[in-house]
PDB file of C-alpha atoms in Angstrom:
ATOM      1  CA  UNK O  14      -5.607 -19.115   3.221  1.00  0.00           C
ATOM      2  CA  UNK O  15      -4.911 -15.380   2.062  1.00  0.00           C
ATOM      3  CA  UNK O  16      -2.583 -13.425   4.694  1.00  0.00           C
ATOM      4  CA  UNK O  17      -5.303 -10.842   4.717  1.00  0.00           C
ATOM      5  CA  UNK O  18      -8.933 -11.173   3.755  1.00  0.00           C
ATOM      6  CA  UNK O  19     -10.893  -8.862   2.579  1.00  0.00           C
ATOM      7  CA  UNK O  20     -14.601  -8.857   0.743  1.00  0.00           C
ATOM      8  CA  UNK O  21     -13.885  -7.800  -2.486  1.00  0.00           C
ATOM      9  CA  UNK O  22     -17.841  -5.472  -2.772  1.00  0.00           C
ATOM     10  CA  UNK O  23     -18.859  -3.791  -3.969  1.00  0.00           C
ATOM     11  CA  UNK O  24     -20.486  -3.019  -0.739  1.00  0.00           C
ATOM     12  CA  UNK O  25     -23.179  -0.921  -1.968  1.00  0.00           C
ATOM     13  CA  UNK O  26     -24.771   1.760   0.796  1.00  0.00           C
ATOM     14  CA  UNK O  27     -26.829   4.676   0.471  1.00  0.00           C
ATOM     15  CA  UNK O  28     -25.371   8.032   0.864  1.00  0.00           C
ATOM     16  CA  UNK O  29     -25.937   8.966   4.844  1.00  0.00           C
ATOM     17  CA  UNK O  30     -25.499   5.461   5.863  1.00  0.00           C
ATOM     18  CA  UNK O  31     -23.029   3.789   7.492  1.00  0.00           C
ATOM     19  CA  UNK O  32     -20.509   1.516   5.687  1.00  0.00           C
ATOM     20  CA  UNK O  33     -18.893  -1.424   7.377  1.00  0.00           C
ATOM     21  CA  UNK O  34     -15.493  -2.675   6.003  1.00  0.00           C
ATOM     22  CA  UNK O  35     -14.116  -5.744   7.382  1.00  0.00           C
ATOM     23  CA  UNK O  36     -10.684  -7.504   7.403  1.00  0.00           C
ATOM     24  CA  UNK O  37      -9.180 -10.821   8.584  1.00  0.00           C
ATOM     25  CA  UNK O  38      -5.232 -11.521   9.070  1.00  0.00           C
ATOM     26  CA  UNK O  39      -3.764 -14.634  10.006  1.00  0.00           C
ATOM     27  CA  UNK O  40      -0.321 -13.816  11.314  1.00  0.00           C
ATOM     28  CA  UNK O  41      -0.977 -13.586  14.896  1.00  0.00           C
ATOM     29  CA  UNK O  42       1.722 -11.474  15.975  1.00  0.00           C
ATOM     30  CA  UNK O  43       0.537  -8.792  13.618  1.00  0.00           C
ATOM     31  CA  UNK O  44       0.977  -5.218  15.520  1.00  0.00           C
ATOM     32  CA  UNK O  45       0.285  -2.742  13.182  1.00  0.00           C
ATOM     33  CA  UNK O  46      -3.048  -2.001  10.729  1.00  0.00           C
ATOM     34  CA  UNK O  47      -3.886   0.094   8.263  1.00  0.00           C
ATOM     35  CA  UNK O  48      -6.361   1.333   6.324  1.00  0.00           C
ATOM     36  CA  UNK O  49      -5.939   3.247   2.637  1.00  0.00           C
ATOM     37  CA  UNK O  50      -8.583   4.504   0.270  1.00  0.00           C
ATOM     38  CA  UNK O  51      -7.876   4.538  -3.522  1.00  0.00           C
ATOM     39  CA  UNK O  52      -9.755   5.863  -6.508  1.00  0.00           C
ATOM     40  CA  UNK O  53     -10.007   4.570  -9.672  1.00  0.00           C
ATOM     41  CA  UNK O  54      -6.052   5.250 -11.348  1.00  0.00           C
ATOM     42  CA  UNK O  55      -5.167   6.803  -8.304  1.00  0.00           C
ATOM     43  CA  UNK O  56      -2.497   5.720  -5.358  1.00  0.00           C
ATOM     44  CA  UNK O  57      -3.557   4.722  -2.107  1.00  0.00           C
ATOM     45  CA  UNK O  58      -4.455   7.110   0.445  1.00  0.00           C
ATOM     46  CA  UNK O  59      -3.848   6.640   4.196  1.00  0.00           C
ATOM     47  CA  UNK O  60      -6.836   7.230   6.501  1.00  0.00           C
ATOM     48  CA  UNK O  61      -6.587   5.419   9.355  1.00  0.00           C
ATOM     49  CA  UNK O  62      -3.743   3.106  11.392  1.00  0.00           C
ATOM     50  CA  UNK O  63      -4.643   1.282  14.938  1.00  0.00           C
ATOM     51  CA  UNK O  64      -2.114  -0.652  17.050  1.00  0.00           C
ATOM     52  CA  UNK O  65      -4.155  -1.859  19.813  1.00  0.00           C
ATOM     53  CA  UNK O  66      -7.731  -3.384  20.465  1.00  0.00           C
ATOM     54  CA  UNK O  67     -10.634  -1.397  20.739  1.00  0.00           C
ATOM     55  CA  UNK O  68     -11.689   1.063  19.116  1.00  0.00           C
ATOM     56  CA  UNK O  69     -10.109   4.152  17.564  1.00  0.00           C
ATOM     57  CA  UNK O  70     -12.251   7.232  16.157  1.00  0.00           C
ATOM     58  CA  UNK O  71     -11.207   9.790  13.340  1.00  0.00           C
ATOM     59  CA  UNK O  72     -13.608  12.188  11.900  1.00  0.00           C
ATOM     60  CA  UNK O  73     -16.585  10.456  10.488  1.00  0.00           C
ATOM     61  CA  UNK O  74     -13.766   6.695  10.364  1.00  0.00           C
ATOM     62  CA  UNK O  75     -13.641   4.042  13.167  1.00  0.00           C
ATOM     63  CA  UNK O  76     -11.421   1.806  13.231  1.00  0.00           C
ATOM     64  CA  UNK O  77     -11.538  -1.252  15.212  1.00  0.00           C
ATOM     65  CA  UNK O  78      -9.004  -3.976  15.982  1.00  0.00           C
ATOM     66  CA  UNK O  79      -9.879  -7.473  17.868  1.00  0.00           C
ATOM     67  CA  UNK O  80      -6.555  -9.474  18.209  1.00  0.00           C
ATOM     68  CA  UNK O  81      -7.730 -12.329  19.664  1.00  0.00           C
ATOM     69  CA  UNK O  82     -10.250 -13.158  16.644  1.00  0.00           C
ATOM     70  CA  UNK O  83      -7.575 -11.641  14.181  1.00  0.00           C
ATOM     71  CA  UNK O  84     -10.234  -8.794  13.026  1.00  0.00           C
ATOM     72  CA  UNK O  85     -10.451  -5.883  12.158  1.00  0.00           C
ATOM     73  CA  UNK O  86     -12.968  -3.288  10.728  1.00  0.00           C
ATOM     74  CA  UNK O  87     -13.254   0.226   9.321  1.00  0.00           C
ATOM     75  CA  UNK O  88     -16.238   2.004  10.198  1.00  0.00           C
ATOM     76  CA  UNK O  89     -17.548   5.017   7.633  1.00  0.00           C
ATOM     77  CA  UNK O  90     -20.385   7.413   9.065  1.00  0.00           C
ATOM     78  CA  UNK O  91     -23.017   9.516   6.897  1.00  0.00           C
ATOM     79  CA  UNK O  92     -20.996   8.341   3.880  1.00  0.00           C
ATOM     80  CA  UNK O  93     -21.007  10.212   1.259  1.00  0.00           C
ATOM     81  CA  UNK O  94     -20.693   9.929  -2.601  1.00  0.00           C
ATOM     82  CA  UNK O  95     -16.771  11.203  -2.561  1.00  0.00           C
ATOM     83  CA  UNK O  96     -16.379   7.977  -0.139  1.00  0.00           C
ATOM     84  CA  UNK O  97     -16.326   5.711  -3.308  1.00  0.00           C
ATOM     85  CA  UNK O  98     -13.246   3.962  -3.810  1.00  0.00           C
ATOM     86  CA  UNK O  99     -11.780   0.868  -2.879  1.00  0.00           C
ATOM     87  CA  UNK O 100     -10.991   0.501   0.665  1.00  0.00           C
ATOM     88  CA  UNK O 101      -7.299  -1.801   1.207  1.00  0.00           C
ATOM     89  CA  UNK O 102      -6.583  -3.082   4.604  1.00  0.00           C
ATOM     90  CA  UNK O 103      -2.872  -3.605   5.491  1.00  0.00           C
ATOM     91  CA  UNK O 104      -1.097  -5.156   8.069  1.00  0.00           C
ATOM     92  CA  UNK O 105       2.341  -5.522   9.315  1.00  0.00           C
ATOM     93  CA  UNK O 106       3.411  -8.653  10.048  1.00  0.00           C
ATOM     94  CA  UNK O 107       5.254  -9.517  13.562  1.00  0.00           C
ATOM     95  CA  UNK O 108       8.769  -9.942  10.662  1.00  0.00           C
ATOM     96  CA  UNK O 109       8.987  -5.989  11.893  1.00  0.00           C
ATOM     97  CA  UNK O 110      10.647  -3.433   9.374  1.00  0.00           C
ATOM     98  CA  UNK O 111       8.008  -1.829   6.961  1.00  0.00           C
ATOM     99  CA  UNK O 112       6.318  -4.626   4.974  1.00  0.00           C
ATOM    100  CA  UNK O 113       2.971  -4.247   4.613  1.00  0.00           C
ATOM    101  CA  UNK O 114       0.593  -7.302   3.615  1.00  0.00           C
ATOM    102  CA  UNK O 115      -2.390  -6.026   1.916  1.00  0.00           C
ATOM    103  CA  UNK O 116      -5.679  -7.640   1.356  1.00  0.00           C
ATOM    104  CA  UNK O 117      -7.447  -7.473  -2.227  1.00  0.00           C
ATOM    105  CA  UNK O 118      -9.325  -4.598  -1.376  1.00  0.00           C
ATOM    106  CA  UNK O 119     -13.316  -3.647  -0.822  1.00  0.00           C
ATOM    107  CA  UNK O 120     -15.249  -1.476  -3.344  1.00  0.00           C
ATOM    108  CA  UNK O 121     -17.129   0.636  -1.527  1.00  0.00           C
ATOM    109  CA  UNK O 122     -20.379   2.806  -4.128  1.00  0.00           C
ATOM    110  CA  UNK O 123     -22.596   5.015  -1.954  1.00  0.00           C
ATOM    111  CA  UNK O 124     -25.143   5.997  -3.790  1.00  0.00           C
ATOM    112  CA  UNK O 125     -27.135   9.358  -3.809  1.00  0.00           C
TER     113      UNK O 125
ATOM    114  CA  UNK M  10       6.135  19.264   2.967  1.00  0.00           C
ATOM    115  CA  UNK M  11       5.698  17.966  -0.213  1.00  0.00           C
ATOM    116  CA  UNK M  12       4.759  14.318  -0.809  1.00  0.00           C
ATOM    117  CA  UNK M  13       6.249  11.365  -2.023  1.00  0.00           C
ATOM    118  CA  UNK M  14       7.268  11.806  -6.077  1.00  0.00           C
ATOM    119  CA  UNK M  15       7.754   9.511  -8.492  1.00  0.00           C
ATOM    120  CA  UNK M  16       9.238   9.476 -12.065  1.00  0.00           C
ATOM    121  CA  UNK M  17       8.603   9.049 -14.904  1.00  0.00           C
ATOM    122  CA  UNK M  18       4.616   8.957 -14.374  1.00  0.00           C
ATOM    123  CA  UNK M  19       4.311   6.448 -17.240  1.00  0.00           C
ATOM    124  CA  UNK M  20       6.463   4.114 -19.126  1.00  0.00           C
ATOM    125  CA  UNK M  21       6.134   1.875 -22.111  1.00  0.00           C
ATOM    126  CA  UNK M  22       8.595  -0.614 -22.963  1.00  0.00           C
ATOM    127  CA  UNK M  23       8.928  -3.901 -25.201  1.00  0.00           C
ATOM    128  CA  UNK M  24       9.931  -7.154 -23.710  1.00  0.00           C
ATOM    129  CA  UNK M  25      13.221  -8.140 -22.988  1.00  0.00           C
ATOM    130  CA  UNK M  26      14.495  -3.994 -22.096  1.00  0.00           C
ATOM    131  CA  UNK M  27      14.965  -2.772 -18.371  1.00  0.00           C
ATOM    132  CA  UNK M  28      13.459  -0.015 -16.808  1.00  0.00           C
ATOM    133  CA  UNK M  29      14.356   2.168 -14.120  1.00  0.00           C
ATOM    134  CA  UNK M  30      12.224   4.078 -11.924  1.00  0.00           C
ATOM    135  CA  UNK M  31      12.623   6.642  -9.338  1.00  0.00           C
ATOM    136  CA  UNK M  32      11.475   7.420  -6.108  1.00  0.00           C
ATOM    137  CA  UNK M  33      12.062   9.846  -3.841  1.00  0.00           C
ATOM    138  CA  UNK M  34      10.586  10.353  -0.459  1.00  0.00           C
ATOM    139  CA  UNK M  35       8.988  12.863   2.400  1.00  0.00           C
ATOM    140  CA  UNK M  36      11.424  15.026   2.958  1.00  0.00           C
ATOM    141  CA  UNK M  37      13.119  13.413   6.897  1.00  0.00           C
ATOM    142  CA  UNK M  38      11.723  10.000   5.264  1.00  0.00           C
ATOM    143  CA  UNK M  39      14.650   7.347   5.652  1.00  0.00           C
ATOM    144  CA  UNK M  40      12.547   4.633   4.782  1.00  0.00           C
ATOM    145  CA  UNK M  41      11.226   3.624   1.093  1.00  0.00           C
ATOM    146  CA  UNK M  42       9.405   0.582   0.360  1.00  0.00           C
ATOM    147  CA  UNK M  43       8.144  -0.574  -3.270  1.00  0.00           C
ATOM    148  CA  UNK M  44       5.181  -2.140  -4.233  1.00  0.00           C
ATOM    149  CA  UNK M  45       3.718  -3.550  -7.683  1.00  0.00           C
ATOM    150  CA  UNK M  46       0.108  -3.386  -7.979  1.00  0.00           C
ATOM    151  CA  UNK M  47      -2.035  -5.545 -10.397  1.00  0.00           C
ATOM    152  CA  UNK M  48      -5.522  -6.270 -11.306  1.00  0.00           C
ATOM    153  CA  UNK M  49      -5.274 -10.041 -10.667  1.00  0.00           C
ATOM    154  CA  UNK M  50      -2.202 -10.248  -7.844  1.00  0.00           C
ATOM    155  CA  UNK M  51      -3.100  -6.563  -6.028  1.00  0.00           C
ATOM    156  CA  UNK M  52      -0.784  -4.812  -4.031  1.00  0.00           C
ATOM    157  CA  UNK M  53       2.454  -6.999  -3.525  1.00  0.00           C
ATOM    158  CA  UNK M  54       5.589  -6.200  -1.321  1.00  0.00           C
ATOM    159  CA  UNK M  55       8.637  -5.978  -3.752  1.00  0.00           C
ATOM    160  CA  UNK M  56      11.608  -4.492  -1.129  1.00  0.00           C
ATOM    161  CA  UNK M  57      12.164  -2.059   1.696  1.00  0.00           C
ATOM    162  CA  UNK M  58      15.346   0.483   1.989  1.00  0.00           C
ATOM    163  CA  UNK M  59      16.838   2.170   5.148  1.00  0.00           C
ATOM    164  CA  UNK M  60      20.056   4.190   5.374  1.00  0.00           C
ATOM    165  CA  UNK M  61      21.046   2.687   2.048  1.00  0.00           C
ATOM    166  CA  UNK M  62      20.368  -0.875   3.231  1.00  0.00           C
ATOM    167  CA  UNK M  63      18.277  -3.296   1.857  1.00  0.00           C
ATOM    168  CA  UNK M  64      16.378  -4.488   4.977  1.00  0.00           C
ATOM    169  CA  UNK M  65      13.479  -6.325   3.639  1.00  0.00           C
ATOM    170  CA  UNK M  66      12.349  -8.509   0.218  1.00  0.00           C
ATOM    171  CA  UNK M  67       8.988  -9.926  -1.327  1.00  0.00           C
ATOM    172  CA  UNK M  68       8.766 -12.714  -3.305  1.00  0.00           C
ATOM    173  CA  UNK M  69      10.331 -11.056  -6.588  1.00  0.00           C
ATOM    174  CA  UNK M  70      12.367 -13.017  -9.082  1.00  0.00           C
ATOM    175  CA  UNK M  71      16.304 -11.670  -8.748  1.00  0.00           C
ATOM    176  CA  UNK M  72      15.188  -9.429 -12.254  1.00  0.00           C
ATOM    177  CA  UNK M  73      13.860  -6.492  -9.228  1.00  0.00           C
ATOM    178  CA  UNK M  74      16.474  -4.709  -7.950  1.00  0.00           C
ATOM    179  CA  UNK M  75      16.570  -1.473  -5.842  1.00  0.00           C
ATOM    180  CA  UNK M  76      18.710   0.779  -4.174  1.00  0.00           C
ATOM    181  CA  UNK M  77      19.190   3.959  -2.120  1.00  0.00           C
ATOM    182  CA  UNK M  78      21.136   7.181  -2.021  1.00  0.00           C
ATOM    183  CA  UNK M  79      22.628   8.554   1.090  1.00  0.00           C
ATOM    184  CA  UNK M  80      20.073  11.486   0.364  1.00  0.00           C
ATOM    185  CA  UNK M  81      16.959   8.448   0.575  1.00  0.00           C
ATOM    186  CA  UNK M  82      16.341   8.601  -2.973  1.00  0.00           C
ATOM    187  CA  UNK M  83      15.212   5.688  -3.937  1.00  0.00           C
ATOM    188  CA  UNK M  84      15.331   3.755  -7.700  1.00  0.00           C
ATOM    189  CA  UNK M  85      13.951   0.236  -8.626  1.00  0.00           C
ATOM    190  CA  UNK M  86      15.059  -1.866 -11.823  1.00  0.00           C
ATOM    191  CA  UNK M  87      13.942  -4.286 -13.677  1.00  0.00           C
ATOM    192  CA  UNK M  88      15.654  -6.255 -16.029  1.00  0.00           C
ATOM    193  CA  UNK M  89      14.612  -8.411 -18.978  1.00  0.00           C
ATOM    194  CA  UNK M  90      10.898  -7.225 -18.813  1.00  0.00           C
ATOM    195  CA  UNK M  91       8.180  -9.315 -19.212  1.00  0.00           C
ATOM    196  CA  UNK M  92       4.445  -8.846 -20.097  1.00  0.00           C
ATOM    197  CA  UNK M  93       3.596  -9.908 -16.774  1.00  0.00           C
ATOM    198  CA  UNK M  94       5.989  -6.750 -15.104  1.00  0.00           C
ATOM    199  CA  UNK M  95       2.941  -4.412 -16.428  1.00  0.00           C
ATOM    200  CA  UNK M  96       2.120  -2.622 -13.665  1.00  0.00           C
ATOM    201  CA  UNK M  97       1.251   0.220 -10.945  1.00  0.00           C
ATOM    202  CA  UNK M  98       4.701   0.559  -9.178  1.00  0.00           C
ATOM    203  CA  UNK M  99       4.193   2.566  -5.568  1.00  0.00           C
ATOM    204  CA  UNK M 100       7.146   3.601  -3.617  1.00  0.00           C
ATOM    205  CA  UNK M 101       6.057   4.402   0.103  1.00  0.00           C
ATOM    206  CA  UNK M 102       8.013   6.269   2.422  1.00  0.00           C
ATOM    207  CA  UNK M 103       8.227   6.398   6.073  1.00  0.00           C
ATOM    208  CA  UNK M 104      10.152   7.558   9.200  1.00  0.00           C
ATOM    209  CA  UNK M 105      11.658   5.086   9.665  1.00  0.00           C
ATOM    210  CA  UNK M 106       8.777   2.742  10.820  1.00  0.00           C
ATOM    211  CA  UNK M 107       5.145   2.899  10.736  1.00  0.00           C
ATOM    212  CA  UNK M 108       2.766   4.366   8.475  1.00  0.00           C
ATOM    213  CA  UNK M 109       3.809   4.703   4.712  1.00  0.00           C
ATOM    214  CA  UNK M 110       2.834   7.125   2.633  1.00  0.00           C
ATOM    215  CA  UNK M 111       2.533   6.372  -0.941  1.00  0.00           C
ATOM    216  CA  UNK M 112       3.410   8.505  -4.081  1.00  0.00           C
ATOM    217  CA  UNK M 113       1.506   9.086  -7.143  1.00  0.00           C
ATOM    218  CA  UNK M 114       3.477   5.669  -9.189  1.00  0.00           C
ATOM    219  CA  UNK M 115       4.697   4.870 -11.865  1.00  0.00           C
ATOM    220  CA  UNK M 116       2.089   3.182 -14.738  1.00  0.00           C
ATOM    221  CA  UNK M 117       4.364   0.809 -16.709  1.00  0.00           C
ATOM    222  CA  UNK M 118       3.014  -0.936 -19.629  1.00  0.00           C
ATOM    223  CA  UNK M 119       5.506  -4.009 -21.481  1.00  0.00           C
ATOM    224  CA  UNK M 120       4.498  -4.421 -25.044  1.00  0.00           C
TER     225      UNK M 120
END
């Protein structure tokens, strides 16, 4: 079993919908998440972090974080074509310090 | 403030050469952490650096090494490249915990 799991897409949604990203981690004393967009030759981008369950709004992004089933989920409202990238969910695992596990990313296309 | 650089950009090499890139971080930034990213193994935790320290190591053969500068500059090495070391290398910075920001890597290609 991968550390973190991640559907690998692309998740294909038209532009205006929402777009549901989902993650699954299996170190259970996992505190921190994270979620980073990256283009195509491009470095990852930070857009959202969440520490504890529930949910956790940004702009048009929601994340949300369930401990107990080890989950958790980025949320993207009235996407739009500039949304297309792939979206990489990281975690930091209860070893502390600054290593982040990432999952093999989601491809995300919204489509016009 | 200005972001996390990296240099060179780009970087080819032949096997069996070392390489050194450099890193260096958010200005306040104490923390650096590397990364390789490839197509088939994604984004993989090479090592982490505070105050000069090593705190932190992924599963790298001994060939990665890193350090820091009392200023948090950061520089990786690798030694005795392989085709397999072909690459995205991100260095991340942070203060000293939590979220990581990423610079723009360094794109190294072994021939």
């Amino acid at each position: 079993q991968k550390e973190v799991e991640q559907n690998s897409g692309p998740l294909s949604v038209p532009e205006g919908a929402i777009a549901s990203l989902n993650c699954t981690y299996s170190d259970r004393g996992s505190q921190s998440f994270f979620w980073y967009r990256q283009y195509s030759g491009k470095s990852p981008e930070l857009i959202m972090f969440i520490y504890s369950n529930g949910d956790k709004e940004d702009g048009r992004f929601t994340a949300q974080l369930n401990k107990a089933s080890q989950y958790v989920s980025l949320l993207i409202r009235d996407s739009q074509p500039s949304d297309s990238a792939t979206y990489l969910c990281a975690v930091k695992g209860s070893g502390g310090y600054n290593k982040l596990i990432f999952g093999a990313g989601t491809r995300l296309a919204v489509h016009p | 403030k200005a972001g996390v650089t990296q240099t060179p950009r780009y970087l080819i090499k032949t096997r069996g050469q070392q390489v050194t890139l450099s890193c260096s971080p958010i200005s306040g930034h104490r923390s650096v952490s590397w990364y390789q990213q490839t197509p088939g193994q994604g984004l993989q935790f090479l090592f982490e650096y505070f105050s000069e320290t090593q705190r932190n190591k992924g599963n790298f053969p001994g060939r990665f090494s890193g350090r820091q500068f009392s200023n948090s500059r950061s520089e990786m090495n690798v030694s005795t490249l392989e085709l397999g070391d072909s690459a995205l290398y991100l260095c991340a910075s942070s203060f000293p915990q939590e979220t990581q920001y990423f610079g723009p890597g360094t794109r190294l290609l072994v021939l």
